[in-house]
């Protein structure tokens, strides 16, 4: 039974009453991209937890006025509308840079804060009412899943009074804020790890210091002793004495992932990776050790590291070492590569294994790779702790969400949940 004063409406009704705006994205031409203007956000950059901006394209700056109608605003709910990811939803907050939506994205925007609170719409889009309607729309055709603007206008939504909308959004938003804080702390830790990697293996700071007769700053004597004090010529220019130039094909193999249909609903212990990162769970791993995942298909293909056994679907590769190397070191080296530039030439953008294997890499001694891992292990352990805390908070949020949206749990009963 619907609680008192809650009302039912459709998106079409709300649009007609000036309460809601919905729209799809801008159909960009390749000639419009490649500049330093507004960000062009594709569906691959949208996850259910956040938006990431790694590897985004930008418009030419002089086109800013042209793309303004399709530009994000804080409070927008973002929905993926085409392909197997249809119905993935996230939220634009005021910490994000402004961006232009791509055609595979729709946005929902409240135009009347006295009728529809953006934060409530954010959580409604993750609730049973929307998910049930989405499921029937996605299966109503034999074609690939697609959520059209016409379908969106038919969506039914149950709205509490506006003060309750704000309170529901505040309760669930407090949990998401804590999750986001953990994510941002992990971003800081990751920045520290990348800075150490760059200092040691790209800029060769310890080698330069020793070549000038100085003690490498920030390193203990045991670690400093692992670095040489001179450089040698190589096909890639001067490199530390005793290090080697290799091809990636000498060090690793890229193994194909496998097709998998049940990862979306599985509660198995092993993370499933696709071309852009984690996408679900499975009951058994494909790779039996921690390792690296490289996107194989799609407009944006990422490089990821997972610290436990995992499964990889057929849109990605996983990395198997051919020689004695530390995969953590290899991961940070691979982050420097232009994976999305290694196109095999197929109809769908795909990472070319041959191109990857042919790329040169400077290989430091394995003892130094191991020391890098030893130094950064506490940093990665803290990241894992933050991830586990975020998962606990997400589970609490996901338990509360349907109860609050249905009125099953009274808002005042939740006053101490997020303290």
PDB file of C-alpha atoms in Angstrom, residues 140-247:
ATOM      1  CA  UNK A 140      10.591  -6.264 -25.289  1.00  0.00           C
ATOM      2  CA  UNK A 141      12.653  -6.596 -28.481  1.00  0.00           C
ATOM      3  CA  UNK A 142      15.054  -9.066 -30.051  1.00  0.00           C
ATOM      4  CA  UNK A 143      17.468  -6.244 -30.784  1.00  0.00           C
ATOM      5  CA  UNK A 144      20.258  -5.110 -28.460  1.00  0.00           C
ATOM      6  CA  UNK A 145      18.916  -3.465 -25.276  1.00  0.00           C
ATOM      7  CA  UNK A 146      17.944   0.153 -25.840  1.00  0.00           C
ATOM      8  CA  UNK A 147      16.167   2.696 -23.639  1.00  0.00           C
ATOM      9  CA  UNK A 148      14.757   5.358 -25.951  1.00  0.00           C
ATOM     10  CA  UNK A 149      13.532   8.796 -24.939  1.00  0.00           C
ATOM     11  CA  UNK A 150      10.011   7.632 -25.826  1.00  0.00           C
ATOM     12  CA  UNK A 151      10.378   4.732 -23.374  1.00  0.00           C
ATOM     13  CA  UNK A 152      11.730   7.074 -20.723  1.00  0.00           C
ATOM     14  CA  UNK A 153       8.704   9.345 -21.002  1.00  0.00           C
ATOM     15  CA  UNK A 154       6.493   6.326 -20.217  1.00  0.00           C
ATOM     16  CA  UNK A 155       8.289   5.579 -16.929  1.00  0.00           C
ATOM     17  CA  UNK A 156       6.070   5.615 -13.839  1.00  0.00           C
ATOM     18  CA  UNK A 157       7.470   7.150 -10.661  1.00  0.00           C
ATOM     19  CA  UNK A 158       6.081   7.215  -7.109  1.00  0.00           C
ATOM     20  CA  UNK A 159       6.911  10.471  -5.337  1.00  0.00           C
ATOM     21  CA  UNK A 160       6.809  11.146  -1.586  1.00  0.00           C
ATOM     22  CA  UNK A 161       6.200  14.714  -0.377  1.00  0.00           C
ATOM     23  CA  UNK A 162       9.200  16.914  -1.129  1.00  0.00           C
ATOM     24  CA  UNK A 163      10.421  17.047   2.486  1.00  0.00           C
ATOM     25  CA  UNK A 164      10.548  13.256   2.566  1.00  0.00           C
ATOM     26  CA  UNK A 165      12.332  13.208  -0.787  1.00  0.00           C
ATOM     27  CA  UNK A 166      15.021  15.446   0.702  1.00  0.00           C
ATOM     28  CA  UNK A 167      15.351  13.292   3.822  1.00  0.00           C
ATOM     29  CA  UNK A 168      15.604  10.037   1.842  1.00  0.00           C
ATOM     30  CA  UNK A 169      18.277  11.622  -0.337  1.00  0.00           C
ATOM     31  CA  UNK A 170      20.148  12.887   2.736  1.00  0.00           C
ATOM     32  CA  UNK A 171      20.198   9.461   4.440  1.00  0.00           C
ATOM     33  CA  UNK A 172      21.375   7.559   1.393  1.00  0.00           C
ATOM     34  CA  UNK A 173      23.610  10.417   0.279  1.00  0.00           C
ATOM     35  CA  UNK A 174      25.474  10.401   3.600  1.00  0.00           C
ATOM     36  CA  UNK A 175      26.427   6.775   2.975  1.00  0.00           C
ATOM     37  CA  UNK A 176      27.487   7.548  -0.579  1.00  0.00           C
ATOM     38  CA  UNK A 177      29.543  10.493   0.688  1.00  0.00           C
ATOM     39  CA  UNK A 178      31.463   8.135   2.958  1.00  0.00           C
ATOM     40  CA  UNK A 179      31.964   5.734   0.068  1.00  0.00           C
ATOM     41  CA  UNK A 180      33.206   8.595  -2.095  1.00  0.00           C
ATOM     42  CA  UNK A 181      35.603   9.726   0.651  1.00  0.00           C
ATOM     43  CA  UNK A 182      37.158   6.261   0.654  1.00  0.00           C
ATOM     44  CA  UNK A 183      37.433   6.426  -3.126  1.00  0.00           C
ATOM     45  CA  UNK A 184      39.149   9.818  -2.961  1.00  0.00           C
ATOM     46  CA  UNK A 185      41.568   8.630  -0.267  1.00  0.00           C
ATOM     47  CA  UNK A 186      42.417   5.723  -2.519  1.00  0.00           C
ATOM     48  CA  UNK A 187      43.006   8.178  -5.330  1.00  0.00           C
ATOM     49  CA  UNK A 188      45.526  10.001  -3.163  1.00  0.00           C
ATOM     50  CA  UNK A 189      47.271   6.745  -2.269  1.00  0.00           C
ATOM     51  CA  UNK A 190      47.347   5.711  -5.916  1.00  0.00           C
ATOM     52  CA  UNK A 191      48.884   9.061  -6.805  1.00  0.00           C
ATOM     53  CA  UNK A 192      51.634   8.413  -4.261  1.00  0.00           C
ATOM     54  CA  UNK A 193      52.328   4.958  -5.725  1.00  0.00           C
ATOM     55  CA  UNK A 194      52.527   6.358  -9.253  1.00  0.00           C
ATOM     56  CA  UNK A 195      54.863   9.117  -8.082  1.00  0.00           C
ATOM     57  CA  UNK A 196      57.263   6.566  -6.586  1.00  0.00           C
ATOM     58  CA  UNK A 197      57.101   4.486  -9.759  1.00  0.00           C
ATOM     59  CA  UNK A 198      57.841   7.482 -11.953  1.00  0.00           C
ATOM     60  CA  UNK A 199      60.746   8.619  -9.769  1.00  0.00           C
ATOM     61  CA  UNK A 200      62.385   5.183  -9.801  1.00  0.00           C
ATOM     62  CA  UNK A 201      61.607   3.787 -13.243  1.00  0.00           C
ATOM     63  CA  UNK A 202      60.877   6.752 -15.548  1.00  0.00           C
ATOM     64  CA  UNK A 203      62.867   9.746 -14.299  1.00  0.00           C
ATOM     65  CA  UNK A 204      65.600   7.552 -12.713  1.00  0.00           C
ATOM     66  CA  UNK A 205      65.937  10.019  -9.841  1.00  0.00           C
ATOM     67  CA  UNK A 206      67.942   7.684  -7.543  1.00  0.00           C
ATOM     68  CA  UNK A 207      70.422   6.915 -10.349  1.00  0.00           C
ATOM     69  CA  UNK A 208      70.854  10.588 -11.155  1.00  0.00           C
ATOM     70  CA  UNK A 209      71.475  11.377  -7.492  1.00  0.00           C
ATOM     71  CA  UNK A 210      74.106   8.648  -7.146  1.00  0.00           C
ATOM     72  CA  UNK A 211      75.784   9.687 -10.420  1.00  0.00           C
ATOM     73  CA  UNK A 212      76.217  13.147  -8.879  1.00  0.00           C
ATOM     74  CA  UNK A 213      77.628  11.728  -5.651  1.00  0.00           C
ATOM     75  CA  UNK A 214      74.469  12.389  -3.627  1.00  0.00           C
ATOM     76  CA  UNK A 215      72.440  10.049  -1.437  1.00  0.00           C
ATOM     77  CA  UNK A 216      69.058   9.447  -3.157  1.00  0.00           C
ATOM     78  CA  UNK A 217      66.533  11.423  -1.081  1.00  0.00           C
ATOM     79  CA  UNK A 218      63.920   9.422   0.797  1.00  0.00           C
ATOM     80  CA  UNK A 219      65.617   6.047   0.308  1.00  0.00           C
ATOM     81  CA  UNK A 220      67.220   3.891   2.963  1.00  0.00           C
ATOM     82  CA  UNK A 221      70.736   2.572   2.299  1.00  0.00           C
ATOM     83  CA  UNK A 222      69.518  -0.924   1.387  1.00  0.00           C
ATOM     84  CA  UNK A 223      67.118   0.373  -1.267  1.00  0.00           C
ATOM     85  CA  UNK A 224      69.589   2.947  -2.606  1.00  0.00           C
ATOM     86  CA  UNK A 225      72.159   0.179  -3.086  1.00  0.00           C
ATOM     87  CA  UNK A 226      69.856  -1.504  -5.641  1.00  0.00           C
ATOM     88  CA  UNK A 227      70.248   1.436  -8.024  1.00  0.00           C
ATOM     89  CA  UNK A 228      73.378   1.876 -10.169  1.00  0.00           C
ATOM     90  CA  UNK A 229      75.355   5.125 -10.137  1.00  0.00           C
ATOM     91  CA  UNK A 230      75.744   5.537 -13.904  1.00  0.00           C
ATOM     92  CA  UNK A 231      73.877   5.340 -17.203  1.00  0.00           C
ATOM     93  CA  UNK A 232      74.484   3.305 -20.366  1.00  0.00           C
ATOM     94  CA  UNK A 233      73.451   3.949 -23.973  1.00  0.00           C
ATOM     95  CA  UNK A 234      70.491   2.005 -25.369  1.00  0.00           C
ATOM     96  CA  UNK A 235      68.108   2.165 -28.360  1.00  0.00           C
ATOM     97  CA  UNK A 236      65.774   4.118 -26.067  1.00  0.00           C
ATOM     98  CA  UNK A 237      68.450   6.579 -24.971  1.00  0.00           C
ATOM     99  CA  UNK A 238      70.466   6.558 -21.733  1.00  0.00           C
ATOM    100  CA  UNK A 239      69.175   3.998 -19.227  1.00  0.00           C
ATOM    101  CA  UNK A 240      70.549   2.926 -15.829  1.00  0.00           C
ATOM    102  CA  UNK A 241      73.627   0.708 -16.069  1.00  0.00           C
ATOM    103  CA  UNK A 242      72.662  -2.977 -15.922  1.00  0.00           C
ATOM    104  CA  UNK A 243      69.042  -2.447 -16.970  1.00  0.00           C
ATOM    105  CA  UNK A 244      67.818  -3.862 -20.302  1.00  0.00           C
ATOM    106  CA  UNK A 245      65.605  -2.846 -23.213  1.00  0.00           C
ATOM    107  CA  UNK A 246      63.025  -5.511 -24.080  1.00  0.00           C
ATOM    108  CA  UNK A 247      59.805  -5.917 -26.016  1.00  0.00           C
TER     109      UNK A 247
END
